[in-house]
Amino acid sequence: MNSKTSSGQLESIKATKKNQSIFMSNTTQKLSVLEKIGYGLGDFAANLIFQTLLTFLAFFYTDVYKIPAGTASVIIFIGGFLGAFFNIIMGVIADRTHTRWGKFRPWLLWTAFPFGIVAVLSFLTPDFGANGKIIYALLTYFFLMLLYAANNLPYVALSGVLTGDMKERNSLSSYRFVAVMIAQFIIQSLLLPLVLILGNGDKAAGFKNTMIVFAVAGVICLLITFFTTKERIIPAEHQQSSVKQDIADLCKNGPWLVLLLVTILVFITLALKGGMYVFYFKYYLDPAAQMAFLNDIGFTSFIEMINNGLSKMGFVDFQWPKDAPTSAFSLFNAGGILFMIFGILFSKPLADSFGKRNIYITFIFLSAVSLLLFNCYSRTAIALVFLTQLLHGFIYGVTIPLLWAMIADVADYSEWKNNRRATATVFSAMIFGLKMGISIGGALGAAFLSKYGYVAEEVNQVPAAVEGIKLSISIYPGFIFIISAILLCFYVIDKKMEMEIETDLLERRKS
């Protein structure tokens, strides 16, 4: 019996050493391009839905589903607020998930199809009467937020366990956010034209058909992410911590508290201005000036060439919309996103040289300044509006990968300080902040429309409504970004501390 036991122990020791050897090499291993692209596709899938909510949910509720602006504001806030709290629960669940695929990857597989289905349901327009439509919108939005949390929280936490190399994380974030920008380009530049094309002018049918296409593409991308990634950083087997202990660790984590507040503020800004741009082009900027600008830059003749080509091929129904605000709005977003991608390319080298914190503070402040400029432009200053959007796109693009890379650093900081790793719990709190920001920002946009006297589909809005729309894409979001920059001055993980944490954790994991 003793000899068998000793033999078993010997085999166990050998297996443990083998696993430790594999673990150590994987911890510092460079990620392949395939894995980085595969990981990025997961956020591409999520952002086909996320960016639609960010940019068009208020417009869909007020102008398509015909829900009053004040009521839409309440739906967006309540649905998002309740869904946001599920992120905390999801973080606890994900950190305690144990499968042969890891902690976080299986959630991408389990939620892919339900997420796609509910995304389509959220953009249907069943005629249930005034009260029935409100209930339907609230329920579908709430369940969409629940599934988004169950899918996206494990996804973002996955970035913290693919590699322990902080420079590789910066690179991974850059790949990921190029994918995000591509999804954002599709939504903000092409969704409204797609809605009109696929619905043959009927916006309700167009939203339904477009969301079906997005849902199918999203499911495929999530499955690719599942099959091309691998979790490498595994908490020590002896690590045992309660939910109470994890939360206590978070509350003592100063950098986490700062990033939580910054995340809330950043996504309030993105949801507020992102949701109001469509109204800005439709009701503030002069349509004749927009058309003249499109003619001057050759966009109108380019679109006519495309439409003629489609007609000759028999695609008579697939014609780009001819109204100037739709085209100008799409081009405005497209230019901003392309320059955001350009900014993302500078993010990693700047962060590697000067540290994530310093670069984020600098560029989020410059982003605020560029937003404030929009308040200075008249209704006919279309060229200045576009140039400012390109400037803002590049500046803000530098910050995009840094926030999520900093959140992964905060998870490392928690492990470094407490000798316990709770990756998903750290990320869940940040996703909670993101959802709160989206809910507050989206609700603020709809609330401002109601407060300033906006009437859906009214060609001539009252001056107060037009002014409120302009303030909502300039002054309000600009000042929120400035507050974010100030808060980040209290974030203590600078470049020197990043290197110290990475070195100490590497040695600790080896031992």
Short mmCIF file of N, CA and C in Angstrom, two decimals, residues 107-240:
data_model
loop_
_atom_site.label_atom_id
_atom_site.label_comp_id
_atom_site.label_asym_id
_atom_site.label_seq_id
_atom_site.Cartn_x
_atom_site.Cartn_y
_atom_site.Cartn_z
N TRP A 107 -17.93 30.75 -21.66
CA TRP A 107 -19.08 31.65 -21.67
C TRP A 107 -19.34 32.24 -23.05
N LEU A 108 -18.27 32.38 -23.85
CA LEU A 108 -18.46 32.85 -25.22
C LEU A 108 -19.27 31.85 -26.02
N LEU A 109 -19.01 30.58 -25.77
CA LEU A 109 -19.72 29.51 -26.47
C LEU A 109 -21.17 29.42 -26.01
N TRP A 110 -21.37 29.48 -24.70
CA TRP A 110 -22.70 29.29 -24.13
C TRP A 110 -23.67 30.42 -24.45
N THR A 111 -23.16 31.64 -24.60
CA THR A 111 -24.05 32.80 -24.75
C THR A 111 -24.19 33.29 -26.18
N ALA A 112 -23.39 32.76 -27.11
CA ALA A 112 -23.37 33.31 -28.47
C ALA A 112 -24.75 33.33 -29.11
N PHE A 113 -25.43 32.19 -29.14
CA PHE A 113 -26.73 32.12 -29.83
C PHE A 113 -27.83 32.89 -29.09
N PRO A 114 -27.97 32.76 -27.75
CA PRO A 114 -29.00 33.57 -27.06
C PRO A 114 -28.78 35.06 -27.23
N PHE A 115 -27.52 35.51 -27.21
CA PHE A 115 -27.22 36.93 -27.38
C PHE A 115 -27.69 37.43 -28.73
N GLY A 116 -27.43 36.64 -29.79
CA GLY A 116 -27.86 37.03 -31.13
C GLY A 116 -29.37 37.10 -31.25
N ILE A 117 -30.06 36.14 -30.66
CA ILE A 117 -31.53 36.08 -30.75
C ILE A 117 -32.17 37.29 -30.06
N VAL A 118 -31.72 37.58 -28.83
CA VAL A 118 -32.31 38.69 -28.07
C VAL A 118 -31.96 40.04 -28.71
N ALA A 119 -30.79 40.14 -29.36
CA ALA A 119 -30.43 41.37 -30.06
C ALA A 119 -31.44 41.68 -31.16
N VAL A 120 -31.87 40.65 -31.89
CA VAL A 120 -32.87 40.85 -32.94
C VAL A 120 -34.21 41.24 -32.32
N LEU A 121 -34.61 40.55 -31.25
CA LEU A 121 -35.89 40.85 -30.60
C LEU A 121 -35.94 42.29 -30.09
N SER A 122 -34.79 42.82 -29.67
CA SER A 122 -34.75 44.17 -29.11
C SER A 122 -35.02 45.25 -30.14
N PHE A 123 -34.89 44.92 -31.42
CA PHE A 123 -35.12 45.91 -32.48
C PHE A 123 -36.30 45.54 -33.37
N LEU A 124 -37.22 44.76 -32.83
CA LEU A 124 -38.51 44.55 -33.48
C LEU A 124 -39.49 45.62 -33.01
N THR A 125 -40.56 45.81 -33.76
CA THR A 125 -41.53 46.85 -33.41
C THR A 125 -42.96 46.30 -33.37
N PRO A 126 -43.23 45.31 -32.51
CA PRO A 126 -44.60 44.78 -32.44
C PRO A 126 -45.58 45.83 -31.92
N ASP A 127 -46.77 45.85 -32.47
CA ASP A 127 -47.77 46.84 -32.09
C ASP A 127 -48.58 46.31 -30.91
N PHE A 128 -48.08 46.57 -29.71
CA PHE A 128 -48.76 46.11 -28.49
C PHE A 128 -49.53 47.23 -27.80
N GLY A 129 -49.72 48.34 -28.48
CA GLY A 129 -50.35 49.49 -27.84
C GLY A 129 -49.32 50.29 -27.07
N ALA A 130 -49.72 51.46 -26.57
CA ALA A 130 -48.78 52.38 -25.92
C ALA A 130 -48.08 51.73 -24.73
N ASN A 131 -48.84 51.13 -23.80
CA ASN A 131 -48.24 50.53 -22.62
C ASN A 131 -47.50 49.25 -22.97
N GLY A 132 -48.06 48.47 -23.89
CA GLY A 132 -47.42 47.21 -24.29
C GLY A 132 -46.07 47.44 -24.93
N LYS A 133 -45.95 48.50 -25.73
CA LYS A 133 -44.67 48.80 -26.37
C LYS A 133 -43.61 49.18 -25.33
N ILE A 134 -44.03 49.89 -24.31
CA ILE A 134 -43.09 50.28 -23.25
C ILE A 134 -42.59 49.04 -22.52
N ILE A 135 -43.52 48.13 -22.17
CA ILE A 135 -43.14 46.90 -21.46
C ILE A 135 -42.23 46.05 -22.33
N TYR A 136 -42.57 45.93 -23.61
CA TYR A 136 -41.76 45.12 -24.52
C TYR A 136 -40.35 45.70 -24.65
N ALA A 137 -40.26 47.01 -24.82
CA ALA A 137 -38.94 47.65 -24.96
C ALA A 137 -38.11 47.47 -23.70
N LEU A 138 -38.73 47.63 -22.53
CA LEU A 138 -38.01 47.49 -21.27
C LEU A 138 -37.50 46.07 -21.06
N LEU A 139 -38.37 45.08 -21.33
CA LEU A 139 -37.98 43.68 -21.11
C LEU A 139 -36.88 43.24 -22.07
N THR A 140 -37.03 43.58 -23.35
CA THR A 140 -36.02 43.14 -24.31
C THR A 140 -34.68 43.84 -24.06
N TYR A 141 -34.71 45.11 -23.69
CA TYR A 141 -33.47 45.82 -23.40
C TYR A 141 -32.80 45.25 -22.15
N PHE A 142 -33.61 44.94 -21.14
CA PHE A 142 -33.07 44.37 -19.90
C PHE A 142 -32.41 43.02 -20.16
N PHE A 143 -33.10 42.13 -20.90
CA PHE A 143 -32.52 40.81 -21.17
C PHE A 143 -31.31 40.90 -22.10
N LEU A 144 -31.32 41.89 -22.99
CA LEU A 144 -30.14 42.09 -23.82
C LEU A 144 -28.95 42.51 -22.97
N MET A 145 -29.17 43.35 -21.96
CA MET A 145 -28.10 43.75 -21.07
C MET A 145 -27.59 42.58 -20.23
N LEU A 146 -28.51 41.69 -19.81
CA LEU A 146 -28.09 40.51 -19.06
C LEU A 146 -27.19 39.61 -19.90
N LEU A 147 -27.60 39.34 -21.12
CA LEU A 147 -26.81 38.47 -21.99
C LEU A 147 -25.51 39.14 -22.42
N TYR A 148 -25.55 40.44 -22.59
CA TYR A 148 -24.32 41.17 -22.91
C TYR A 148 -23.30 41.02 -21.78
N ALA A 149 -23.80 41.09 -20.54
CA ALA A 149 -22.91 40.90 -19.39
C ALA A 149 -22.36 39.49 -19.34
N ALA A 150 -23.21 38.49 -19.55
CA ALA A 150 -22.78 37.09 -19.49
C ALA A 150 -21.79 36.76 -20.60
N ASN A 151 -21.85 37.50 -21.69
CA ASN A 151 -20.94 37.26 -22.81
C ASN A 151 -19.70 38.14 -22.72
N ASN A 152 -19.89 39.43 -22.49
CA ASN A 152 -18.79 40.37 -22.63
C ASN A 152 -17.90 40.44 -21.40
N LEU A 153 -18.46 40.21 -20.21
CA LEU A 153 -17.62 40.23 -19.02
C LEU A 153 -16.56 39.13 -19.07
N PRO A 154 -16.92 37.86 -19.34
CA PRO A 154 -15.86 36.86 -19.50
C PRO A 154 -14.91 37.17 -20.65
N TYR A 155 -15.44 37.78 -21.71
CA TYR A 155 -14.58 38.13 -22.84
C TYR A 155 -13.49 39.11 -22.44
N VAL A 156 -13.85 40.20 -21.77
CA VAL A 156 -12.83 41.19 -21.41
C VAL A 156 -11.90 40.64 -20.33
N ALA A 157 -12.42 39.80 -19.43
CA ALA A 157 -11.56 39.18 -18.41
C ALA A 157 -10.55 38.24 -19.06
N LEU A 158 -10.93 37.66 -20.18
CA LEU A 158 -10.03 36.74 -20.90
C LEU A 158 -8.72 37.42 -21.27
N SER A 159 -8.76 38.72 -21.56
CA SER A 159 -7.52 39.44 -21.93
C SER A 159 -6.52 39.45 -20.80
N GLY A 160 -6.98 39.32 -19.56
CA GLY A 160 -6.08 39.33 -18.42
C GLY A 160 -5.41 38.00 -18.15
N VAL A 161 -5.86 36.93 -18.82
CA VAL A 161 -5.29 35.60 -18.57
C VAL A 161 -4.69 34.96 -19.82
N LEU A 162 -4.70 35.66 -20.94
CA LEU A 162 -4.06 35.12 -22.14
C LEU A 162 -2.55 35.21 -22.04
N THR A 163 -2.04 36.25 -21.37
CA THR A 163 -0.60 36.45 -21.22
C THR A 163 -0.34 37.33 -20.01
N GLY A 164 0.84 37.14 -19.40
CA GLY A 164 1.25 37.99 -18.29
C GLY A 164 2.17 39.11 -18.72
N ASP A 165 2.49 39.17 -19.99
CA ASP A 165 3.39 40.18 -20.54
C ASP A 165 2.60 41.46 -20.82
N MET A 166 2.93 42.54 -20.12
CA MET A 166 2.14 43.77 -20.25
C MET A 166 2.27 44.40 -21.64
N LYS A 167 3.44 44.27 -22.27
CA LYS A 167 3.58 44.79 -23.63
C LYS A 167 2.73 43.99 -24.60
N GLU A 168 2.64 42.68 -24.37
CA GLU A 168 1.76 41.86 -25.21
C GLU A 168 0.30 42.24 -25.00
N ARG A 169 -0.04 42.63 -23.77
CA ARG A 169 -1.41 43.09 -23.51
C ARG A 169 -1.70 44.39 -24.27
N ASN A 170 -0.72 45.28 -24.30
CA ASN A 170 -0.89 46.51 -25.09
C ASN A 170 -1.13 46.16 -26.55
N SER A 171 -0.35 45.19 -27.07
CA SER A 171 -0.51 44.76 -28.46
C SER A 171 -1.88 44.11 -28.67
N LEU A 172 -2.28 43.25 -27.72
CA LEU A 172 -3.58 42.59 -27.81
C LEU A 172 -4.71 43.61 -27.83
N SER A 173 -4.59 44.64 -26.98
CA SER A 173 -5.61 45.68 -26.95
C SER A 173 -5.69 46.43 -28.27
N SER A 174 -4.54 46.63 -28.91
CA SER A 174 -4.54 47.33 -30.20
C SER A 174 -5.26 46.51 -31.26
N TYR A 175 -5.00 45.20 -31.30
CA TYR A 175 -5.72 44.32 -32.24
C TYR A 175 -7.22 44.35 -31.95
N ARG A 176 -7.52 44.25 -30.67
CA ARG A 176 -8.92 44.21 -30.27
C ARG A 176 -9.66 45.47 -30.69
N PHE A 177 -9.02 46.62 -30.50
CA PHE A 177 -9.74 47.84 -30.76
C PHE A 177 -9.70 48.27 -32.22
N VAL A 178 -8.83 47.70 -33.00
CA VAL A 178 -8.98 47.84 -34.45
C VAL A 178 -10.28 47.14 -34.88
N ALA A 179 -10.51 45.93 -34.30
CA ALA A 179 -11.76 45.22 -34.59
C ALA A 179 -12.97 46.02 -34.12
N VAL A 180 -12.84 46.65 -32.95
CA VAL A 180 -13.92 47.49 -32.43
C VAL A 180 -14.21 48.64 -33.39
N MET A 181 -13.13 49.26 -33.90
CA MET A 181 -13.30 50.40 -34.80
C MET A 181 -13.95 49.98 -36.12
N ILE A 182 -13.63 48.77 -36.58
CA ILE A 182 -14.27 48.28 -37.80
C ILE A 182 -15.77 48.12 -37.57
N ALA A 183 -16.13 47.52 -36.41
CA ALA A 183 -17.55 47.38 -36.08
C ALA A 183 -18.20 48.75 -35.93
N GLN A 184 -17.49 49.68 -35.29
CA GLN A 184 -18.03 51.02 -35.12
C GLN A 184 -18.20 51.72 -36.47
N PHE A 185 -17.25 51.48 -37.38
CA PHE A 185 -17.36 52.05 -38.72
C PHE A 185 -18.63 51.54 -39.42
N ILE A 186 -18.87 50.25 -39.32
CA ILE A 186 -20.05 49.66 -39.95
C ILE A 186 -21.32 50.26 -39.38
N ILE A 187 -21.37 50.36 -38.03
CA ILE A 187 -22.60 50.84 -37.39
C ILE A 187 -22.81 52.33 -37.65
N GLN A 188 -21.81 53.13 -37.34
CA GLN A 188 -22.02 54.58 -37.38
C GLN A 188 -22.02 55.14 -38.81
N SER A 189 -21.36 54.43 -39.73
CA SER A 189 -21.30 54.94 -41.10
C SER A 189 -22.33 54.29 -42.02
N LEU A 190 -22.64 53.04 -41.77
CA LEU A 190 -23.46 52.30 -42.74
C LEU A 190 -24.81 51.84 -42.21
N LEU A 191 -25.01 51.86 -40.88
CA LEU A 191 -26.26 51.27 -40.37
C LEU A 191 -27.49 52.01 -40.87
N LEU A 192 -27.49 53.32 -40.76
CA LEU A 192 -28.68 54.06 -41.18
C LEU A 192 -28.97 53.87 -42.67
N PRO A 193 -27.97 53.97 -43.56
CA PRO A 193 -28.24 53.63 -44.97
C PRO A 193 -28.70 52.19 -45.15
N LEU A 194 -28.10 51.25 -44.39
CA LEU A 194 -28.52 49.84 -44.49
C LEU A 194 -29.97 49.66 -44.07
N VAL A 195 -30.36 50.38 -43.00
CA VAL A 195 -31.74 50.31 -42.53
C VAL A 195 -32.70 50.75 -43.63
N LEU A 196 -32.36 51.84 -44.31
CA LEU A 196 -33.23 52.34 -45.38
C LEU A 196 -33.22 51.43 -46.60
N ILE A 197 -32.04 50.84 -46.89
CA ILE A 197 -31.94 49.95 -48.05
C ILE A 197 -32.65 48.62 -47.80
N LEU A 198 -32.32 47.97 -46.66
CA LEU A 198 -32.89 46.65 -46.37
C LEU A 198 -34.36 46.71 -46.01
N GLY A 199 -34.82 47.89 -45.61
CA GLY A 199 -36.25 48.05 -45.32
C GLY A 199 -37.01 48.72 -46.44
N ASN A 200 -36.30 49.00 -47.56
CA ASN A 200 -36.93 49.66 -48.71
C ASN A 200 -37.64 50.95 -48.27
N GLY A 201 -36.94 51.71 -47.41
CA GLY A 201 -37.50 52.96 -46.91
C GLY A 201 -38.27 52.83 -45.61
N ASP A 202 -38.65 51.60 -45.22
CA ASP A 202 -39.36 51.35 -43.97
C ASP A 202 -38.33 51.12 -42.87
N LYS A 203 -38.18 52.07 -41.95
CA LYS A 203 -37.15 51.98 -40.94
C LYS A 203 -37.36 50.80 -39.99
N ALA A 204 -38.61 50.50 -39.66
CA ALA A 204 -38.89 49.38 -38.76
C ALA A 204 -38.43 48.06 -39.37
N ALA A 205 -38.79 47.82 -40.61
CA ALA A 205 -38.36 46.60 -41.30
C ALA A 205 -36.85 46.61 -41.51
N GLY A 206 -36.31 47.79 -41.78
CA GLY A 206 -34.88 47.90 -42.00
C GLY A 206 -34.06 47.55 -40.77
N PHE A 207 -34.49 48.04 -39.60
CA PHE A 207 -33.78 47.69 -38.36
C PHE A 207 -33.85 46.19 -38.10
N LYS A 208 -35.01 45.59 -38.33
CA LYS A 208 -35.15 44.14 -38.11
C LYS A 208 -34.20 43.36 -39.02
N ASN A 209 -34.20 43.66 -40.30
CA ASN A 209 -33.37 42.91 -41.25
C ASN A 209 -31.88 43.14 -41.01
N THR A 210 -31.54 44.37 -40.67
CA THR A 210 -30.13 44.68 -40.40
C THR A 210 -29.63 43.94 -39.17
N MET A 211 -30.45 43.90 -38.11
CA MET A 211 -30.04 43.23 -36.88
C MET A 211 -29.93 41.72 -37.07
N ILE A 212 -30.72 41.16 -37.96
CA ILE A 212 -30.58 39.72 -38.25
C ILE A 212 -29.21 39.45 -38.86
N VAL A 213 -28.81 40.30 -39.81
CA VAL A 213 -27.48 40.15 -40.43
C VAL A 213 -26.39 40.28 -39.37
N PHE A 214 -26.49 41.29 -38.50
CA PHE A 214 -25.49 41.50 -37.47
C PHE A 214 -25.44 40.34 -36.48
N ALA A 215 -26.60 39.80 -36.14
CA ALA A 215 -26.65 38.70 -35.17
C ALA A 215 -25.95 37.46 -35.70
N VAL A 216 -26.20 37.13 -36.96
CA VAL A 216 -25.55 35.96 -37.56
C VAL A 216 -24.04 36.15 -37.60
N ALA A 217 -23.60 37.33 -38.04
CA ALA A 217 -22.16 37.61 -38.09
C ALA A 217 -21.54 37.56 -36.69
N GLY A 218 -22.26 38.07 -35.70
CA GLY A 218 -21.75 38.09 -34.34
C GLY A 218 -21.57 36.70 -33.76
N VAL A 219 -22.52 35.83 -33.99
CA VAL A 219 -22.42 34.45 -33.49
C VAL A 219 -21.20 33.76 -34.08
N ILE A 220 -21.00 33.91 -35.38
CA ILE A 220 -19.84 33.29 -36.04
C ILE A 220 -18.53 33.80 -35.45
N CYS A 221 -18.43 35.10 -35.23
CA CYS A 221 -17.20 35.69 -34.69
C CYS A 221 -16.93 35.21 -33.26
N LEU A 222 -17.96 35.10 -32.44
CA LEU A 222 -17.77 34.63 -31.07
C LEU A 222 -17.27 33.19 -31.04
N LEU A 223 -17.77 32.37 -31.94
CA LEU A 223 -17.30 30.98 -32.02
C LEU A 223 -15.83 30.94 -32.44
N ILE A 224 -15.44 31.81 -33.35
CA ILE A 224 -14.02 31.88 -33.76
C ILE A 224 -13.15 32.27 -32.58
N THR A 225 -13.60 33.24 -31.78
CA THR A 225 -12.84 33.64 -30.60
C THR A 225 -12.65 32.47 -29.64
N PHE A 226 -13.71 31.73 -29.43
CA PHE A 226 -13.64 30.57 -28.53
C PHE A 226 -12.60 29.56 -28.99
N PHE A 227 -12.56 29.28 -30.28
CA PHE A 227 -11.70 28.22 -30.80
C PHE A 227 -10.25 28.66 -31.02
N THR A 228 -9.95 29.95 -31.03
CA THR A 228 -8.59 30.40 -31.35
C THR A 228 -7.82 30.93 -30.14
N THR A 229 -8.43 31.00 -28.96
CA THR A 229 -7.75 31.55 -27.79
C THR A 229 -7.48 30.46 -26.75
N LYS A 230 -6.59 30.78 -25.81
CA LYS A 230 -6.22 29.83 -24.76
C LYS A 230 -5.89 30.59 -23.48
N GLU A 231 -6.47 30.15 -22.38
CA GLU A 231 -6.18 30.76 -21.08
C GLU A 231 -4.86 30.19 -20.54
N ARG A 232 -3.97 31.11 -20.11
CA ARG A 232 -2.65 30.68 -19.65
C ARG A 232 -2.37 31.02 -18.20
N ILE A 233 -2.87 32.14 -17.72
CA ILE A 233 -2.63 32.52 -16.33
C ILE A 233 -3.73 31.91 -15.47
N ILE A 234 -3.36 30.93 -14.68
CA ILE A 234 -4.32 30.20 -13.85
C ILE A 234 -4.02 30.49 -12.39
N PRO A 235 -5.03 30.89 -11.59
CA PRO A 235 -4.78 31.11 -10.16
C PRO A 235 -4.25 29.84 -9.51
N ALA A 236 -3.41 30.00 -8.51
CA ALA A 236 -2.87 28.85 -7.79
C ALA A 236 -4.00 28.01 -7.23
N GLU A 237 -3.80 26.67 -7.25
CA GLU A 237 -4.87 25.77 -6.81
C GLU A 237 -5.24 25.99 -5.35
N HIS A 238 -4.25 26.44 -4.56
CA HIS A 238 -4.53 26.62 -3.14
C HIS A 238 -5.28 27.92 -2.88
N GLN A 239 -5.42 28.78 -3.91
CA GLN A 239 -6.11 30.05 -3.68
C GLN A 239 -7.57 29.81 -3.37
N GLN A 240 -8.00 30.24 -2.21
CA GLN A 240 -9.39 30.15 -1.81
C GLN A 240 -9.79 31.51 -1.27
#
